[in-house]
mmCIF file of N, CA and C in Angstrom:
data_model
loop_
_atom_site.group_PDB
_atom_site.id
_atom_site.type_symbol
_atom_site.label_atom_id
_atom_site.label_comp_id
_atom_site.label_asym_id
_atom_site.label_seq_id
_atom_site.Cartn_x
_atom_site.Cartn_y
_atom_site.Cartn_z
ATOM 1 N N MET O 1 32.417 102.997 -19.978
ATOM 2 C CA MET O 1 31.383 102.485 -19.520
ATOM 3 C C MET O 1 30.154 103.685 -19.882
ATOM 4 N N TYR O 2 30.808 104.784 -19.927
ATOM 5 C CA TYR O 2 29.564 105.853 -19.441
ATOM 6 C C TYR O 2 29.038 105.943 -21.060
ATOM 7 N N VAL O 3 28.943 105.420 -22.255
ATOM 8 C CA VAL O 3 28.284 105.532 -23.434
ATOM 9 C C VAL O 3 27.229 104.149 -23.162
ATOM 10 N N LYS O 4 27.813 103.766 -22.666
ATOM 11 C CA LYS O 4 26.957 102.345 -22.761
ATOM 12 C C LYS O 4 25.764 102.436 -20.840
ATOM 13 N N ARG O 5 26.198 103.337 -20.477
ATOM 14 C CA ARG O 5 25.256 103.067 -19.224
ATOM 15 C C ARG O 5 23.511 102.707 -18.854
ATOM 16 N N HIS O 6 23.218 103.063 -19.803
ATOM 17 C CA HIS O 6 21.424 102.698 -20.617
ATOM 18 C C HIS O 6 21.551 101.513 -20.248
ATOM 19 N N GLU O 7 22.262 100.742 -21.336
ATOM 20 C CA GLU O 7 22.381 99.123 -21.034
ATOM 21 C C GLU O 7 23.041 98.266 -19.063
ATOM 22 N N PHE O 8 23.773 99.084 -18.576
ATOM 23 C CA PHE O 8 23.598 98.850 -16.668
ATOM 24 C C PHE O 8 23.043 98.917 -16.434
ATOM 25 N N PHE O 9 22.054 100.132 -15.672
ATOM 26 C CA PHE O 9 21.600 100.826 -15.329
ATOM 27 C C PHE O 9 19.658 100.178 -14.920
ATOM 28 N N ARG O 10 19.715 100.288 -13.666
ATOM 29 C CA ARG O 10 19.084 99.682 -13.057
ATOM 30 C C ARG O 10 18.172 99.849 -11.988
ATOM 31 N N TRP O 11 16.941 99.574 -12.006
ATOM 32 C CA TRP O 11 16.227 100.716 -11.161
ATOM 33 C C TRP O 11 15.866 99.600 -9.367
ATOM 34 N N THR O 12 16.751 100.265 -8.646
ATOM 35 C CA THR O 12 16.946 99.951 -7.496
ATOM 36 C C THR O 12 16.413 101.168 -6.247
ATOM 37 N N PRO O 13 16.521 100.315 -5.352
ATOM 38 C CA PRO O 13 15.120 101.317 -4.215
ATOM 39 C C PRO O 13 15.801 102.689 -4.063
ATOM 40 N N ARG O 14 17.635 102.757 -4.263
ATOM 41 C CA ARG O 14 18.346 104.018 -4.308
ATOM 42 C C ARG O 14 18.095 105.003 -5.099
ATOM 43 N N THR O 15 18.349 104.151 -6.501
ATOM 44 C CA THR O 15 18.074 105.139 -8.199
ATOM 45 C C THR O 15 16.551 106.143 -8.490
ATOM 46 N N ALA O 16 15.252 105.329 -7.672
ATOM 47 C CA ALA O 16 14.214 105.613 -7.353
ATOM 48 C C ALA O 16 14.007 106.304 -6.428
ATOM 49 N N TRP O 17 14.763 106.772 -4.965
ATOM 50 C CA TRP O 17 14.873 107.455 -4.028
ATOM 51 C C TRP O 17 15.411 109.102 -4.999
ATOM 52 N N LEU O 18 16.861 108.267 -5.412
ATOM 53 C CA LEU O 18 17.321 109.713 -6.041
ATOM 54 C C LEU O 18 16.422 110.421 -6.879
ATOM 55 N N THR O 19 15.788 109.935 -8.070
ATOM 56 C CA THR O 19 15.583 110.099 -9.600
ATOM 57 C C THR O 19 14.368 110.520 -8.640
ATOM 58 N N VAL O 20 13.050 110.678 -7.287
ATOM 59 C CA VAL O 20 12.615 111.566 -7.342
ATOM 60 C C VAL O 20 12.363 112.582 -6.532
ATOM 61 N N THR O 21 13.631 112.420 -5.491
ATOM 62 C CA THR O 21 14.431 113.848 -4.927
ATOM 63 C C THR O 21 14.737 115.089 -5.841
ATOM 64 N N TYR O 22 15.440 114.484 -6.847
ATOM 65 C CA TYR O 22 16.183 115.239 -8.079
ATOM 66 C C TYR O 22 15.427 116.560 -9.516
ATOM 67 N N VAL O 23 13.942 114.421 -9.014
ATOM 68 C CA VAL O 23 13.216 115.231 -10.231
ATOM 69 C C VAL O 23 11.981 116.143 -9.458
ATOM 70 N N VAL O 24 11.651 115.648 -8.147
ATOM 71 C CA VAL O 24 10.235 116.335 -8.391
ATOM 72 C C VAL O 24 10.145 117.617 -6.755
ATOM 73 N N ALA O 25 11.139 116.964 -5.573
ATOM 74 C CA ALA O 25 11.260 117.563 -4.773
ATOM 75 C C ALA O 25 12.055 119.086 -4.726
ATOM 76 N N VAL O 26 13.142 118.819 -5.312
ATOM 77 C CA VAL O 26 14.675 120.048 -5.348
ATOM 78 C C VAL O 26 13.580 120.879 -5.778
ATOM 79 N N PRO O 27 13.013 120.877 -7.680
ATOM 80 C CA PRO O 27 12.174 121.862 -8.196
ATOM 81 C C PRO O 27 10.693 122.499 -7.452
ATOM 82 N N ALA O 28 10.129 121.807 -6.794
ATOM 83 C CA ALA O 28 9.347 122.112 -5.776
ATOM 84 C C ALA O 28 9.266 123.085 -4.620
ATOM 85 N N ALA O 29 11.035 122.527 -4.365
ATOM 86 C CA ALA O 29 11.505 123.648 -3.437
ATOM 87 C C ALA O 29 11.351 124.891 -3.534
ATOM 88 N N PHE O 30 12.288 124.956 -4.664
ATOM 89 C CA PHE O 30 12.179 126.033 -5.374
ATOM 90 C C PHE O 30 11.449 127.022 -5.480
ATOM 91 N N VAL O 31 10.367 126.031 -6.335
ATOM 92 C CA VAL O 31 9.316 126.513 -6.507
ATOM 93 C C VAL O 31 8.307 127.198 -5.481
ATOM 94 N N TYR O 32 8.617 126.905 -4.177
ATOM 95 C CA TYR O 32 7.695 126.610 -2.768
ATOM 96 C C TYR O 32 8.490 128.651 -2.542
ATOM 97 N N MET O 33 9.368 128.245 -2.517
ATOM 98 C CA MET O 33 10.520 129.576 -2.187
ATOM 99 C C MET O 33 10.063 130.392 -2.997
ATOM 100 N N ALA O 34 10.323 130.556 -4.036
ATOM 101 C CA ALA O 34 10.049 131.638 -6.019
ATOM 102 C C ALA O 34 8.092 132.362 -5.075
ATOM 103 N N PHE O 35 7.371 131.350 -5.073
ATOM 104 C CA PHE O 35 6.033 132.184 -4.292
ATOM 105 C C PHE O 35 6.411 132.698 -3.147
ATOM 106 N N ALA O 36 7.523 131.889 -2.215
ATOM 107 C CA ALA O 36 7.492 132.513 -0.976
ATOM 108 C C ALA O 36 7.372 134.442 -0.775
ATOM 109 N N THR O 37 8.533 134.515 -1.733
ATOM 110 C CA THR O 37 9.155 135.991 -1.592
ATOM 111 C C THR O 37 8.908 136.148 -2.230
ATOM 112 N N GLU O 38 7.352 135.904 -3.479
ATOM 113 C CA GLU O 38 7.038 137.029 -4.609
ATOM 114 C C GLU O 38 6.895 138.364 -3.610
ATOM 115 N N GLY O 39 7.760 139.393 -4.810
ATOM 116 C CA GLY O 39 7.795 140.715 -4.284
ATOM 117 C C GLY O 39 7.819 140.665 -2.590
ATOM 118 N N LYS O 40 8.172 139.912 -3.020
ATOM 119 C CA LYS O 40 8.431 141.194 -0.863
ATOM 120 C C LYS O 40 10.265 141.402 -1.074
ATOM 121 N N TRP O 41 10.964 142.344 -1.985
ATOM 122 C CA TRP O 41 12.117 142.954 -1.912
ATOM 123 C C TRP O 41 11.887 143.140 -3.319
ATOM 124 N N GLU O 42 12.399 144.372 -3.075
ATOM 125 C CA GLU O 42 12.847 145.991 -4.462
ATOM 126 C C GLU O 42 13.581 146.328 -3.834
ATOM 127 N N PHE O 43 14.842 146.090 -5.610
ATOM 128 C CA PHE O 43 16.110 146.447 -5.345
ATOM 129 C C PHE O 43 16.429 147.895 -6.015
ATOM 130 N N ARG O 44 15.180 147.989 -7.067
ATOM 131 C CA ARG O 44 15.744 148.927 -8.256
ATOM 132 C C ARG O 44 14.768 150.340 -7.104
ATOM 133 N N GLY O 45 15.433 151.625 -7.043
ATOM 134 C CA GLY O 45 14.697 152.694 -6.845
ATOM 135 C C GLY O 45 15.496 153.218 -5.218
ATOM 136 N N LYS O 46 16.063 152.797 -4.547
ATOM 137 C CA LYS O 46 16.201 152.205 -3.167
ATOM 138 C C LYS O 46 17.775 153.715 -3.251
ATOM 139 N N LEU O 47 17.794 154.186 -1.570
ATOM 140 C CA LEU O 47 19.057 154.757 -1.836
ATOM 141 C C LEU O 47 19.638 154.425 0.077
ATOM 142 N N LYS O 48 20.096 155.168 -0.455
ATOM 143 C CA LYS O 48 21.675 154.032 1.106
ATOM 144 C C LYS O 48 20.527 154.605 2.517
ATOM 145 N N GLY O 49 20.608 153.544 3.199
ATOM 146 C CA GLY O 49 20.011 153.350 4.239
ATOM 147 C C GLY O 49 18.190 153.616 4.106
ATOM 148 N N ASP O 50 17.549 152.804 2.630
ATOM 149 C CA ASP O 50 16.130 152.438 2.426
ATOM 150 C C ASP O 50 16.521 150.242 3.413
ATOM 151 N N THR O 51 14.570 150.282 3.180
ATOM 152 C CA THR O 51 15.114 149.288 3.089
ATOM 153 C C THR O 51 15.140 148.348 2.787
ATOM 154 N N ILE O 52 15.054 147.509 2.171
ATOM 155 C CA ILE O 52 14.698 146.377 1.151
ATOM 156 C C ILE O 52 13.091 145.929 0.950
ATOM 157 N N SER O 53 13.129 145.626 2.197
ATOM 158 C CA SER O 53 12.268 144.767 2.619
ATOM 159 C C SER O 53 10.829 145.762 2.291
ATOM 160 N N GLU O 54 9.362 145.367 2.057
ATOM 161 C CA GLU O 54 8.193 146.016 1.457
ATOM 162 C C GLU O 54 7.205 145.820 2.728
ATOM 163 N N PHE O 55 7.718 144.060 3.181
ATOM 164 C CA PHE O 55 6.023 144.470 3.900
ATOM 165 C C PHE O 55 7.098 143.505 5.318
#
């Protein structure tokens, strides 16, 4: 059945919601977190006891 999945697929409210969630919402959350934390931490050149937070 896995090989012929495209023949049995139907758009239902559940499959539409899952598609929107995994195609739009999850990547958008990752992009938001990436831009929100851009440049906040610096891991190179720190000594023991130094803080990793830049602001």
